PDB file of C-alpha atoms in Angstrom:
ATOM      1  CA  MET F  11      17.602  -3.156 -13.709  1.00 42.00           C
ATOM      2  CA  SER F  12      18.701  -6.714 -13.530  1.00 46.00           C
ATOM      3  CA  ILE F  13      20.255  -8.749 -16.878  1.00 42.00           C
ATOM      4  CA  GLU F  14      16.989 -10.884 -16.217  1.00 50.00           C
ATOM      5  CA  MET F  15      15.030  -8.380 -16.263  1.00 47.00           C
ATOM      6  CA  LEU F  16      16.160  -6.606 -19.128  1.00 45.00           C
ATOM      7  CA  GLU F  17      16.037 -10.640 -20.641  1.00 51.00           C
ATOM      8  CA  ALA F  18      12.374 -11.017 -18.894  1.00 56.00           C
ATOM      9  CA  GLY F  19       8.824 -11.249 -20.911  1.00 58.00           C
ATOM     10  CA  PRO F  20       8.144 -10.003 -24.287  1.00 67.00           C
ATOM     11  CA  LYS F  21      10.371  -8.303 -26.017  1.00 68.00           C
ATOM     12  CA  GLY F  22       9.905  -4.397 -26.597  1.00 77.00           C
ATOM     13  CA  ALA F  23       7.593  -5.021 -24.121  1.00 90.00           C
ATOM     14  CA  LYS F  24       6.912  -1.941 -21.332  1.00 95.00           C
ATOM     15  CA  VAL F  25       7.981  -1.874 -17.632  1.00 97.00           C
ATOM     16  CA  LEU F  26       5.317  -1.795 -15.243  1.00 98.00           C
ATOM     17  CA  SER F  27       6.201  -0.678 -11.730  1.00 98.00           C
ATOM     18  CA  VAL F  28       3.502  -1.349  -9.605  1.00 98.00           C
ATOM     19  CA  PHE F  29       4.134  -0.735  -5.812  1.00 98.00           C
ATOM     20  CA  ASP F  30       2.866  -1.516  -2.616  1.00 98.00           C
ATOM     21  CA  PHE F  31       1.817   0.942   0.216  1.00 98.00           C
ATOM     22  CA  ASP F  32       1.463   0.805   3.228  1.00 98.00           C
ATOM     23  CA  GLY F  33       4.764  -1.022   4.956  1.00 96.00           C
ATOM     24  CA  THR F  34       6.201  -1.178   1.748  1.00 97.00           C
ATOM     25  CA  LEU F  35       6.344   2.981   0.492  1.00 98.00           C
ATOM     26  CA  THR F  36       5.625   3.830   4.302  1.00 98.00           C
ATOM     27  CA  ARG F  37       7.291   3.429   7.900  1.00 96.00           C
ATOM     28  CA  HIS F  38       3.945   1.909   8.689  1.00 96.00           C
ATOM     29  CA  ASP F  39       0.340   2.060   8.067  1.00 97.00           C
ATOM     30  CA  SER F  40      -2.102   4.849   7.261  1.00 98.00           C
ATOM     31  CA  PHE F  41      -4.837   3.862   6.766  1.00 98.00           C
ATOM     32  CA  VAL F  42      -5.348   3.784  11.270  1.00 97.00           C
ATOM     33  CA  PRO F  43      -3.804   6.857  12.133  1.00 98.00           C
ATOM     34  CA  PHE F  44      -5.428   8.924   9.142  1.00 98.00           C
ATOM     35  CA  LEU F  45      -8.982   8.291  10.990  1.00 98.00           C
ATOM     36  CA  ARG F  46      -7.422   9.735  14.415  1.00 98.00           C
ATOM     37  CA  PHE F  47      -5.955  12.429  13.201  1.00 98.00           C
ATOM     38  CA  ALA F  48      -9.387  12.942  10.787  1.00 98.00           C
ATOM     39  CA  PHE F  49     -11.840  12.673  13.589  1.00 98.00           C
ATOM     40  CA  GLY F  50      -9.882  13.633  16.674  1.00 98.00           C
ATOM     41  CA  THR F  51      -8.198  11.445  19.351  1.00 97.00           C
ATOM     42  CA  ARG F  52     -11.189  11.691  21.715  1.00 97.00           C
ATOM     43  CA  GLU F  53     -13.598  10.475  18.563  1.00 98.00           C
ATOM     44  CA  PHE F  54     -11.818   7.432  17.475  1.00 98.00           C
ATOM     45  CA  THR F  55     -10.861   6.127  21.074  1.00 98.00           C
ATOM     46  CA  GLN F  56     -14.743   6.167  21.713  1.00 97.00           C
ATOM     47  CA  ARG F  57     -15.719   4.174  18.050  1.00 97.00           C
ATOM     48  CA  ILE F  58     -12.566   1.363  18.146  1.00 97.00           C
ATOM     49  CA  LEU F  59     -13.937   1.197  21.024  1.00 97.00           C
ATOM     50  CA  ARG F  60     -16.869  -0.717  19.446  1.00 96.00           C
ATOM     51  CA  LEU F  61     -14.368  -2.848  18.073  1.00 96.00           C
ATOM     52  CA  ALA F  62     -13.145  -4.682  20.227  1.00 96.00           C
ATOM     53  CA  LEU F  63     -15.627  -7.251  19.776  1.00 95.00           C
ATOM     54  CA  PRO F  64     -14.937  -8.208  16.132  1.00 94.00           C
ATOM     55  CA  THR F  65     -11.284  -7.876  17.140  1.00 94.00           C
ATOM     56  CA  LEU F  66     -11.467 -10.478  19.285  1.00 94.00           C
ATOM     57  CA  ARG F  67     -13.712 -12.128  17.188  1.00 93.00           C
ATOM     58  CA  TYR F  68     -11.260 -12.219  13.918  1.00 94.00           C
ATOM     59  CA  LEU F  69      -8.203 -12.885  16.575  1.00 94.00           C
ATOM     60  CA  SER F  70     -10.386 -16.329  17.000  1.00 94.00           C
ATOM     61  CA  ARG F  71     -10.133 -16.858  12.735  1.00 91.00           C
ATOM     62  CA  GLY F  72     -14.339 -16.342  13.944  1.00 91.00           C
ATOM     63  CA  MET F  73     -13.759 -13.163  11.368  1.00 92.00           C
ATOM     64  CA  SER F  74     -11.911 -12.881   7.968  1.00 93.00           C
ATOM     65  CA  ARG F  75      -9.586  -9.568   7.443  1.00 91.00           C
ATOM     66  CA  ASP F  76     -11.850  -8.373   4.404  1.00 93.00           C
ATOM     67  CA  GLU F  77     -14.240  -8.164   7.695  1.00 94.00           C
ATOM     68  CA  LEU F  78     -12.539  -6.426   9.777  1.00 95.00           C
ATOM     69  CA  LYS F  79     -11.551  -4.038   7.777  1.00 96.00           C
ATOM     70  CA  ALA F  80     -15.160  -3.470   6.626  1.00 96.00           C
ATOM     71  CA  GLN F  81     -17.298  -3.132   9.989  1.00 96.00           C
ATOM     72  CA  LEU F  82     -14.068  -0.394  10.629  1.00 97.00           C
ATOM     73  CA  ILE F  83     -14.946   1.047   7.550  1.00 98.00           C
ATOM     74  CA  GLY F  84     -18.916   1.409   8.592  1.00 97.00           C
ATOM     75  CA  THR F  85     -17.715   2.390  12.371  1.00 97.00           C
ATOM     76  CA  PHE F  86     -15.893   5.250  10.580  1.00 98.00           C
ATOM     77  CA  LEU F  87     -16.585   6.618   7.596  1.00 98.00           C
ATOM     78  CA  ALA F  88     -20.608   5.574   6.997  1.00 98.00           C
ATOM     79  CA  GLY F  89     -22.425   9.113   6.314  1.00 98.00           C
ATOM     80  CA  VAL F  90     -19.246  10.681   6.320  1.00 98.00           C
ATOM     81  CA  GLU F  91     -19.270  12.795   3.612  1.00 98.00           C
ATOM     82  CA  ALA F  92     -16.391  12.549   0.769  1.00 98.00           C
ATOM     83  CA  LYS F  93     -15.146  16.177  -0.215  1.00 98.00           C
ATOM     84  CA  TRP F  94     -14.905  16.116   3.443  1.00 98.00           C
ATOM     85  CA  VAL F  95     -12.947  12.401   4.393  1.00 98.00           C
ATOM     86  CA  CYS F  96     -11.178  14.694   0.565  1.00 98.00           C
ATOM     87  CA  GLN F  97      -9.861  17.227   2.942  1.00 98.00           C
ATOM     88  CA  GLN F  98      -8.138  15.250   5.354  1.00 98.00           C
ATOM     89  CA  ALA F  99      -6.555  12.961   3.600  1.00 98.00           C
ATOM     90  CA  GLU F 100      -5.080  16.472   2.248  1.00 98.00           C
ATOM     91  CA  ASP F 101      -4.023  17.698   5.541  1.00 98.00           C
ATOM     92  CA  PHE F 102      -3.194  13.856   6.530  1.00 98.00           C
ATOM     93  CA  CYS F 103      -0.317  13.437   3.698  1.00 98.00           C
ATOM     94  CA  GLN F 104       1.090  17.225   4.259  1.00 98.00           C
ATOM     95  CA  LEU F 105       1.684  16.547   8.250  1.00 98.00           C
ATOM     96  CA  VAL F 106       2.733  12.717   8.365  1.00 98.00           C
ATOM     97  CA  TRP F 107       4.842  12.731   4.793  1.00 98.00           C
ATOM     98  CA  PRO F 108       8.416  13.491   6.222  1.00 97.00           C
ATOM     99  CA  LYS F 109       7.842  10.138   9.153  1.00 97.00           C
ATOM    100  CA  LEU F 110       5.521   8.264   7.970  1.00 98.00           C
ATOM    101  CA  MET F 111       7.572   7.771   4.125  1.00 98.00           C
ATOM    102  CA  ARG F 112      10.518   5.750   3.304  1.00 97.00           C
ATOM    103  CA  PRO F 113      13.116   7.981   1.809  1.00 97.00           C
ATOM    104  CA  SER F 114      14.553   4.917  -0.420  1.00 97.00           C
ATOM    105  CA  GLY F 115      11.165   4.367  -1.382  1.00 98.00           C
ATOM    106  CA  VAL F 116      10.486   7.635  -2.840  1.00 98.00           C
ATOM    107  CA  ARG F 117      12.979   7.574  -4.902  1.00 98.00           C
ATOM    108  CA  SER F 118      13.330   4.393  -5.686  1.00 98.00           C
ATOM    109  CA  VAL F 119       9.736   5.439  -7.844  1.00 98.00           C
ATOM    110  CA  ALA F 120      11.017   8.844  -8.816  1.00 98.00           C
ATOM    111  CA  ALA F 121      13.927   6.719 -10.946  1.00 98.00           C
ATOM    112  CA  GLU F 122      10.702   4.063 -11.817  1.00 98.00           C
ATOM    113  CA  ILE F 123       9.672   7.311 -13.393  1.00 98.00           C
ATOM    114  CA  ALA F 124      12.807   8.307 -14.639  1.00 98.00           C
ATOM    115  CA  SER F 125      13.212   5.277 -16.968  1.00 97.00           C
ATOM    116  CA  GLY F 126      10.032   5.632 -18.643  1.00 97.00           C
ATOM    117  CA  ALA F 127       8.389   2.953 -17.188  1.00 98.00           C
ATOM    118  CA  GLU F 128       4.377   2.708 -15.887  1.00 98.00           C
ATOM    119  CA  VAL F 129       4.085   2.591 -12.432  1.00 98.00           C
ATOM    120  CA  THR F 130       1.251   3.156  -9.685  1.00 98.00           C
ATOM    121  CA  LEU F 131       0.618   2.228  -5.996  1.00 98.00           C
ATOM    122  CA  CYS F 132      -1.285  -0.722  -5.647  1.00 98.00           C
ATOM    123  CA  SER F 133      -2.911  -1.165  -2.384  1.00 98.00           C
ATOM    124  CA  ALA F 134      -5.945  -1.669   0.311  1.00 97.00           C
ATOM    125  CA  SER F 135      -6.094   1.545   1.787  1.00 98.00           C
ATOM    126  CA  PRO F 136      -8.461   3.239   0.343  1.00 98.00           C
ATOM    127  CA  ALA F 137      -7.610   5.395  -2.867  1.00 98.00           C
ATOM    128  CA  LEU F 138      -9.762   8.182  -1.185  1.00 97.00           C
ATOM    129  CA  VAL F 139      -7.033   8.205   1.093  1.00 98.00           C
ATOM    130  CA  LEU F 140      -4.548   7.831  -0.449  1.00 98.00           C
ATOM    131  CA  ARG F 141      -5.493  10.008  -3.407  1.00 98.00           C
ATOM    132  CA  PRO F 142      -2.301  12.751  -1.914  1.00 98.00           C
ATOM    133  CA  PHE F 143       0.122  10.803  -1.525  1.00 98.00           C
ATOM    134  CA  ALA F 144      -0.062   9.294  -5.314  1.00 98.00           C
ATOM    135  CA  GLU F 145       0.059  13.106  -6.849  1.00 98.00           C
ATOM    136  CA  ARG F 146       2.576  13.538  -4.404  1.00 98.00           C
ATOM    137  CA  LEU F 147       4.738  10.457  -5.705  1.00 98.00           C
ATOM    138  CA  GLY F 148       3.499  11.403  -9.356  1.00 98.00           C
ATOM    139  CA  ILE F 149       2.102   7.754 -10.074  1.00 98.00           C
ATOM    140  CA  LYS F 150      -1.289   6.047 -10.549  1.00 98.00           C
ATOM    141  CA  LEU F 151      -3.436   4.917  -7.929  1.00 98.00           C
ATOM    142  CA  ILE F 152      -5.164   1.243  -7.480  1.00 98.00           C
ATOM    143  CA  GLY F 153      -6.751   1.196  -3.868  1.00 98.00           C
ATOM    144  CA  THR F 154      -9.753   0.488  -2.257  1.00 98.00           C
ATOM    145  CA  GLU F 155     -12.757   2.188  -3.208  1.00 98.00           C
ATOM    146  CA  LEU F 156     -15.570   3.330  -0.582  1.00 98.00           C
ATOM    147  CA  GLU F 157     -19.226   3.483  -1.670  1.00 98.00           C
ATOM    148  CA  VAL F 158     -20.543   6.655  -2.568  1.00 98.00           C
ATOM    149  CA  VAL F 159     -24.071   8.410  -2.898  1.00 98.00           C
ATOM    150  CA  ASP F 160     -25.009  11.211  -3.045  1.00 98.00           C
ATOM    151  CA  GLY F 161     -21.757  12.659  -2.409  1.00 97.00           C
ATOM    152  CA  HIS F 162     -21.857  10.315   1.015  1.00 98.00           C
ATOM    153  CA  LEU F 163     -20.163   7.331   1.696  1.00 98.00           C
ATOM    154  CA  THR F 164     -22.000   4.661   2.443  1.00 98.00           C
ATOM    155  CA  GLY F 165     -19.088   2.812   4.422  1.00 97.00           C
ATOM    156  CA  ARG F 166     -19.515  -0.388   3.046  1.00 97.00           C
ATOM    157  CA  ILE F 167     -16.287  -0.840  -0.136  1.00 97.00           C
ATOM    158  CA  SER F 168     -18.060  -0.981  -3.796  1.00 97.00           C
ATOM    159  CA  GLY F 169     -16.606  -3.723  -4.781  1.00 94.00           C
ATOM    160  CA  ASN F 170     -13.408  -6.273  -3.352  1.00 94.00           C
ATOM    161  CA  ASN F 171     -10.711  -5.115  -0.509  1.00 96.00           C
ATOM    162  CA  CYS F 172      -8.292  -4.649  -3.087  1.00 97.00           C
ATOM    163  CA  ARG F 173      -5.068  -7.225  -1.798  1.00 96.00           C
ATOM    164  CA  CYS F 174      -4.248 -11.202  -2.168  1.00 96.00           C
ATOM    165  CA  GLU F 175      -5.409 -11.868  -5.236  1.00 97.00           C
ATOM    166  CA  ASN F 176      -7.238  -8.805  -5.888  1.00 97.00           C
ATOM    167  CA  LYS F 177      -4.508  -6.866  -6.465  1.00 98.00           C
ATOM    168  CA  VAL F 178      -3.988  -8.728  -9.415  1.00 98.00           C
ATOM    169  CA  ARG F 179      -7.625  -8.613 -10.033  1.00 98.00           C
ATOM    170  CA  ARG F 180      -7.457  -4.666 -10.635  1.00 98.00           C
ATOM    171  CA  LEU F 181      -4.441  -4.493 -12.396  1.00 98.00           C
ATOM    172  CA  GLU F 182      -5.174  -6.071 -15.741  1.00 98.00           C
ATOM    173  CA  ALA F 183      -8.526  -4.735 -15.691  1.00 97.00           C
ATOM    174  CA  ILE F 184      -6.788  -1.325 -16.141  1.00 97.00           C
ATOM    175  CA  TYR F 185      -3.601  -2.434 -17.953  1.00 97.00           C
ATOM    176  CA  GLY F 186      -4.833  -5.901 -19.885  1.00 97.00           C
ATOM    177  CA  PRO F 187      -3.194  -9.048 -19.111  1.00 96.00           C
ATOM    178  CA  LEU F 188       0.172  -8.995 -16.985  1.00 96.00           C
ATOM    179  CA  THR F 189       2.151 -11.025 -19.149  1.00 94.00           C
ATOM    180  CA  GLN F 190       2.315  -8.412 -21.874  1.00 95.00           C
ATOM    181  CA  TYR F 191       4.546  -6.494 -19.500  1.00 97.00           C
ATOM    182  CA  ARG F 192       7.842  -5.994 -17.967  1.00 96.00           C
ATOM    183  CA  LEU F 193       6.442  -6.643 -14.030  1.00 97.00           C
ATOM    184  CA  ARG F 194       7.824  -5.382 -11.313  1.00 97.00           C
ATOM    185  CA  ALA F 195       6.615  -5.389  -7.838  1.00 98.00           C
ATOM    186  CA  TRP F 196       7.009  -4.497  -4.824  1.00 98.00           C
ATOM    187  CA  GLY F 197       5.489  -5.442  -1.699  1.00 97.00           C
ATOM    188  CA  ASP F 198       5.453  -6.627   2.001  1.00 96.00           C
ATOM    189  CA  THR F 199       3.024  -8.797   2.987  1.00 94.00           C
ATOM    190  CA  HIS F 200       1.131 -11.672   3.061  1.00 93.00           C
ATOM    191  CA  GLY F 201      -1.169  -9.549   1.090  1.00 95.00           C
ATOM    192  CA  ASP F 202       0.826  -9.190  -1.394  1.00 97.00           C
ATOM    193  CA  HIS F 203       2.352 -12.681  -2.684  1.00 96.00           C
ATOM    194  CA  GLU F 204       0.187 -12.962  -5.336  1.00 97.00           C
ATOM    195  CA  LEU F 205       0.927  -9.686  -7.028  1.00 98.00           C
ATOM    196  CA  LEU F 206       5.054 -11.082  -6.173  1.00 97.00           C
ATOM    197  CA  ASP F 207       4.293 -13.540  -8.150  1.00 97.00           C
ATOM    198  CA  ALA F 208       3.308 -12.485 -11.128  1.00 97.00           C
ATOM    199  CA  ALA F 209       6.706 -10.000 -11.674  1.00 97.00           C
ATOM    200  CA  GLN F 210       9.765 -10.799 -13.160  1.00 95.00           C
ATOM    201  CA  ASP F 211      11.457  -8.866 -10.982  1.00 96.00           C
ATOM    202  CA  ALA F 212       9.873  -9.309  -7.236  1.00 96.00           C
ATOM    203  CA  HIS F 213      11.110  -7.326  -4.472  1.00 96.00           C
ATOM    204  CA  TRP F 214      10.076  -8.656  -0.607  1.00 95.00           C
ATOM    205  CA  ARG F 215      10.280  -5.887   1.988  1.00 95.00           C
ATOM    206  CA  HIS F 216      13.304  -3.789  -0.192  1.00 94.00           C
ATOM    207  CA  PHE F 217      12.948  -1.053   1.500  1.00 95.00           C
ATOM    208  CA  HIS F 218      13.410  -2.356   5.539  1.00 91.00           C
ATOM    209  CA  PRO F 219      16.115  -2.278   7.332  1.00 87.00           C
ATOM    210  CA  ALA F 220      18.336  -5.503   7.587  1.00 80.00           C
ATOM    211  CA  TRP F 221      16.847  -6.933   9.823  1.00 76.00           C
ATOM    212  CA  ARG F 222      13.467  -7.613   8.394  1.00 74.00           C
ATOM    213  CA  ARG F 223      14.664  -8.194   4.931  1.00 72.00           C
ATOM    214  CA  SER F 224      13.741 -12.297   5.795  1.00 69.00           C
ATOM    215  CA  ARG F 225      14.411 -14.752   3.290  1.00 54.00           C
ATOM    216  CA  SER F 226      11.445 -14.832   1.153  1.00 57.00           C
ATOM    217  CA  ARG F 227      10.971 -17.190  -1.704  1.00 62.00           C
ATOM    218  CA  TYR F 228      11.151 -13.812  -4.144  1.00 59.00           C
ATOM    219  CA  SER F 229      14.484 -14.524  -4.674  1.00 49.00           C
ATOM    220  CA  LYS F 230      15.103 -13.746  -8.205  1.00 47.00           C
ATOM    221  CA  ALA F 231      15.320 -10.581  -7.913  1.00 43.00           C
ATOM    222  CA  GLY F 232      15.184  -7.922  -5.121  1.00 42.00           C
ATOM    223  CA  SER F 233      15.546 -10.362  -2.858  1.00 42.00           C
ATOM    224  CA  PRO F 234      17.858  -9.409   0.378  1.00 37.00           C
ATOM    225  CA  GLU F 235      20.489 -11.438  -0.663  1.00 37.00           C
ATOM    226  CA  SER F 236      20.941  -9.550  -4.300  1.00 38.00           C
ATOM    227  CA  VAL F 237      20.512  -6.171  -2.302  1.00 37.00           C
ATOM    228  CA  SER F 238      23.026  -3.674  -3.070  1.00 35.00           C
ATOM    229  CA  PRO F 239      26.042  -1.946  -1.649  1.00 31.00           C
ATOM    230  CA  ARG F 240      23.775   1.518  -3.028  1.00 34.00           C
ATOM    231  CA  ASP F 241      20.620   0.296  -1.755  1.00 39.00           C
ATOM    232  CA  SER F 242      21.631  -0.731   1.506  1.00 36.00           C
ATOM    233  CA  HIS F 243      22.625   2.475   2.323  1.00 37.00           C
ATOM    234  CA  SER F 244      19.464   3.677   0.927  1.00 40.00           C
ATOM    235  CA  ASN F 245      17.988   1.340   3.514  1.00 42.00           C
ATOM    236  CA  SER F 246      19.783   2.184   6.584  1.00 39.00           C
ATOM    237  CA  GLU F 247      18.374   5.607   5.982  1.00 41.00           C
ATOM    238  CA  ASP F 248      15.102   3.912   6.585  1.00 40.00           C
ATOM    239  CA  GLN F 249      15.686   1.833  10.005  1.00 37.00           C
ATOM    240  CA  GLN F 250      14.261   5.106  12.715  1.00 35.00           C
ATOM    241  CA  GLY F 251      10.553   4.026  12.462  1.00 35.00           C
ATOM    242  CA  ALA F 252      10.468   1.036  10.497  1.00 32.00           C
TER     243      ALA F 252
END
């Protein structure tokens, strides 16, 4: 932790460390691969083809990212038993962990826990799918919540997609005003900008290989310009499949 970080935020405040999941702690997205795993290649392909037109609308800016995600969730999960999804998520986590997770990211989570910080994932992916990963990391989880009625998913999101400003809102709903903490945050996409803006210690693509850590506005800490030799060595271990 930098000297600047020690001096940031309220004196004596608890450190709140927040990690995005997909692309930050992982080498790539997890939700679509989970759907392929859970439903099998044949069923997955049949269902994903139904999203061809919505995807074209999204690419032509006739549909928002959140609307496309809602279509994806509805296409695959409407009417599915929540208990079945939870079991599939457990099996998926066990199978893909070694190849999906960035080792330097996993070590950083462990270091934050050891430092005494309050640590949580904050992700746009469904919490139902990420829960086994959060449990294995030993941290809390904030994710997009899926509506469940009588034990079955309705195919709808409960509340808002947990990205952009909704990440900050969800954190504040659980932890209270973020200004009372020394906030550390890790992210890698536009959907993390508001979270990183709220942090005194913002890390942009911190666990990515150097060629992917382009200069960004998050230079106050954890930027490409301030990566230590030790962190650079850790990042090199993640280059395969990043």
